[in-house]
Amino acid sequence: MSADSSPTPKHEVETFPAYEGRMHYIEGYTPVSLGAPHSSLERTATWAGMGFLLVGLVGIGMVLYGLATSLWGGDENSNFFMIAGAIVAVVICGGGLILINRGRQHYKKYRRETGRSH
């Protein structure tokens, strides 16, 4: 028996070029959301931004409290609560939206490069 007639097939090593800063996947492969390097779910900025949006609800609650006490009486500081609540809501929710946008930048880059949307 010759050395070339081995029962196991010979496999050639196939390599794919790695481009720095560019998403590169094998054609036909769709990465899962959590395990992909472009995933927004693994970014701290995304989760911190969602936390900021939830905290921003405090400002909206302050506006509603100020509005209710202004309409039905009971508190002389209703204008303060409405103004302070609006400022808190805009600043904190705005910061949250900026953080979420920053956390999703890798996914947006992936969509631009591959044309995939999932």
mmCIF file of C-alpha atoms in Angstrom:
data_model
loop_
_atom_site.group_PDB
_atom_site.id
_atom_site.type_symbol
_atom_site.label_atom_id
_atom_site.label_comp_id
_atom_site.label_asym_id
_atom_site.label_seq_id
_atom_site.Cartn_x
_atom_site.Cartn_y
_atom_site.Cartn_z
ATOM 1 C CA MET A 1 0.000 0.000 0.000
ATOM 2 C CA SER A 2 1.393 3.358 -0.935
ATOM 3 C CA ALA A 3 1.563 6.392 1.323
ATOM 4 C CA ASP A 4 -0.841 8.340 -0.912
ATOM 5 C CA SER A 5 -3.754 5.927 -0.554
ATOM 6 C CA SER A 6 -4.591 6.674 3.078
ATOM 7 C CA PRO A 7 -8.218 6.125 4.105
ATOM 8 C CA THR A 8 -8.657 9.645 5.492
ATOM 9 C CA PRO A 9 -9.204 12.464 3.002
ATOM 10 C CA LYS A 10 -6.737 15.271 2.838
ATOM 11 C CA HIS A 11 -8.100 18.694 3.759
ATOM 12 C CA GLU A 12 -6.630 21.896 2.566
ATOM 13 C CA VAL A 13 -6.429 24.704 5.045
ATOM 14 C CA GLU A 14 -8.700 27.523 3.990
ATOM 15 C CA THR A 15 -7.989 30.952 5.364
ATOM 16 C CA PHE A 16 -10.048 34.094 5.245
ATOM 17 C CA PRO A 17 -8.489 37.534 5.304
ATOM 18 C CA ALA A 18 -9.059 39.532 8.477
ATOM 19 C CA TYR A 19 -9.605 43.204 7.921
ATOM 20 C CA GLU A 20 -8.989 45.431 10.907
ATOM 21 C CA GLY A 21 -12.092 47.380 11.863
ATOM 22 C CA ARG A 22 -14.289 45.720 9.252
ATOM 23 C CA MET A 23 -16.933 43.066 9.794
ATOM 24 C CA HIS A 24 -16.001 39.856 8.022
ATOM 25 C CA TYR A 25 -18.199 36.775 8.023
ATOM 26 C CA ILE A 26 -18.231 33.723 5.816
ATOM 27 C CA GLU A 27 -20.770 34.081 2.995
ATOM 28 C CA GLY A 28 -24.144 32.715 4.046
ATOM 29 C CA TYR A 29 -23.420 32.818 7.786
ATOM 30 C CA THR A 30 -25.871 34.815 9.871
ATOM 31 C CA PRO A 31 -24.441 35.515 13.336
ATOM 32 C CA VAL A 32 -26.648 35.216 16.389
ATOM 33 C CA SER A 33 -27.459 38.426 18.209
ATOM 34 C CA LEU A 34 -25.757 37.781 21.532
ATOM 35 C CA GLY A 35 -22.565 36.105 20.337
ATOM 36 C CA ALA A 36 -21.734 38.396 17.425
ATOM 37 C CA PRO A 37 -18.943 40.952 17.820
ATOM 38 C CA HIS A 38 -21.273 43.681 16.557
ATOM 39 C CA SER A 39 -23.962 42.904 19.144
ATOM 40 C CA SER A 40 -25.480 45.859 20.987
ATOM 41 C CA LEU A 41 -26.462 43.577 23.857
ATOM 42 C CA GLU A 42 -22.870 43.223 25.045
ATOM 43 C CA ARG A 43 -22.133 46.945 25.231
ATOM 44 C CA THR A 44 -22.219 48.751 28.551
ATOM 45 C CA ALA A 45 -23.330 51.958 26.865
ATOM 46 C CA THR A 46 -26.537 50.314 25.642
ATOM 47 C CA TRP A 47 -27.532 49.092 29.095
ATOM 48 C CA ALA A 48 -26.499 52.320 30.827
ATOM 49 C CA GLY A 49 -28.563 54.256 28.305
ATOM 50 C CA MET A 50 -31.624 52.138 29.035
ATOM 51 C CA GLY A 51 -31.076 52.765 32.740
ATOM 52 C CA PHE A 52 -30.905 56.494 32.083
ATOM 53 C CA LEU A 53 -34.207 56.333 30.191
ATOM 54 C CA LEU A 54 -35.831 54.606 33.147
ATOM 55 C CA VAL A 55 -34.409 57.182 35.566
ATOM 56 C CA GLY A 56 -35.719 59.901 33.251
ATOM 57 C CA LEU A 57 -39.234 58.762 34.162
ATOM 58 C CA VAL A 58 -38.670 60.514 37.502
ATOM 59 C CA GLY A 59 -38.595 63.833 35.669
ATOM 60 C CA ILE A 60 -41.817 63.019 33.857
ATOM 61 C CA GLY A 61 -43.382 62.127 37.209
ATOM 62 C CA MET A 62 -42.253 65.479 38.618
ATOM 63 C CA VAL A 63 -43.899 67.288 35.702
ATOM 64 C CA LEU A 64 -47.145 65.382 36.235
ATOM 65 C CA TYR A 65 -47.074 66.086 39.986
ATOM 66 C CA GLY A 66 -46.479 69.795 39.369
ATOM 67 C CA LEU A 67 -49.252 69.918 36.771
ATOM 68 C CA ALA A 68 -51.729 68.118 39.036
ATOM 69 C CA THR A 69 -51.016 70.344 42.023
ATOM 70 C CA SER A 70 -51.248 73.404 39.809
ATOM 71 C CA LEU A 71 -54.668 72.377 38.521
ATOM 72 C CA TRP A 72 -56.191 71.176 41.798
ATOM 73 C CA GLY A 73 -54.215 73.226 44.339
ATOM 74 C CA GLY A 74 -52.427 71.927 47.368
ATOM 75 C CA ASP A 75 -48.835 73.014 46.669
ATOM 76 C CA GLU A 76 -47.382 76.459 46.079
ATOM 77 C CA ASN A 77 -44.264 75.012 44.398
ATOM 78 C CA SER A 78 -46.037 73.441 41.424
ATOM 79 C CA ASN A 79 -44.217 75.592 38.864
ATOM 80 C CA PHE A 80 -40.869 74.583 40.366
ATOM 81 C CA PHE A 81 -41.760 70.891 40.040
ATOM 82 C CA MET A 82 -42.891 71.308 36.435
ATOM 83 C CA ILE A 83 -39.740 73.214 35.381
ATOM 84 C CA ALA A 84 -37.311 71.035 37.340
ATOM 85 C CA GLY A 85 -39.023 67.858 36.139
ATOM 86 C CA ALA A 86 -38.864 68.964 32.520
ATOM 87 C CA ILE A 87 -35.149 69.773 32.845
ATOM 88 C CA VAL A 88 -34.416 66.447 34.566
ATOM 89 C CA ALA A 89 -36.400 64.489 31.959
ATOM 90 C CA VAL A 90 -34.771 66.202 28.972
ATOM 91 C CA VAL A 91 -31.205 65.966 30.303
ATOM 92 C CA ILE A 92 -31.342 62.388 31.587
ATOM 93 C CA CYS A 93 -33.417 60.968 28.711
ATOM 94 C CA GLY A 94 -31.230 62.827 26.204
ATOM 95 C CA GLY A 95 -28.120 61.323 27.791
ATOM 96 C CA GLY A 96 -29.739 57.899 27.668
ATOM 97 C CA LEU A 97 -30.549 58.226 23.977
ATOM 98 C CA ILE A 98 -26.974 59.308 23.241
ATOM 99 C CA LEU A 99 -25.609 56.295 25.146
ATOM 100 C CA ILE A 100 -27.949 53.886 23.356
ATOM 101 C CA ASN A 101 -26.931 55.341 19.997
ATOM 102 C CA ARG A 102 -23.267 54.930 20.944
ATOM 103 C CA GLY A 103 -23.835 51.335 22.067
ATOM 104 C CA ARG A 104 -25.480 50.465 18.746
ATOM 105 C CA GLN A 105 -22.793 51.960 16.505
ATOM 106 C CA HIS A 106 -21.166 48.568 15.810
ATOM 107 C CA TYR A 107 -24.491 47.075 14.739
ATOM 108 C CA LYS A 108 -25.194 50.012 12.451
ATOM 109 C CA LYS A 109 -21.751 49.603 10.890
ATOM 110 C CA TYR A 110 -22.465 45.888 10.377
ATOM 111 C CA ARG A 111 -25.772 46.713 8.650
ATOM 112 C CA ARG A 112 -24.105 49.249 6.343
ATOM 113 C CA GLU A 113 -21.321 46.841 5.340
ATOM 114 C CA THR A 114 -23.355 43.688 4.867
ATOM 115 C CA GLY A 115 -26.793 44.995 3.971
ATOM 116 C CA ARG A 116 -28.343 42.591 6.464
ATOM 117 C CA SER A 117 -31.033 43.615 8.868
ATOM 118 C CA HIS A 118 -32.107 41.225 11.610
#
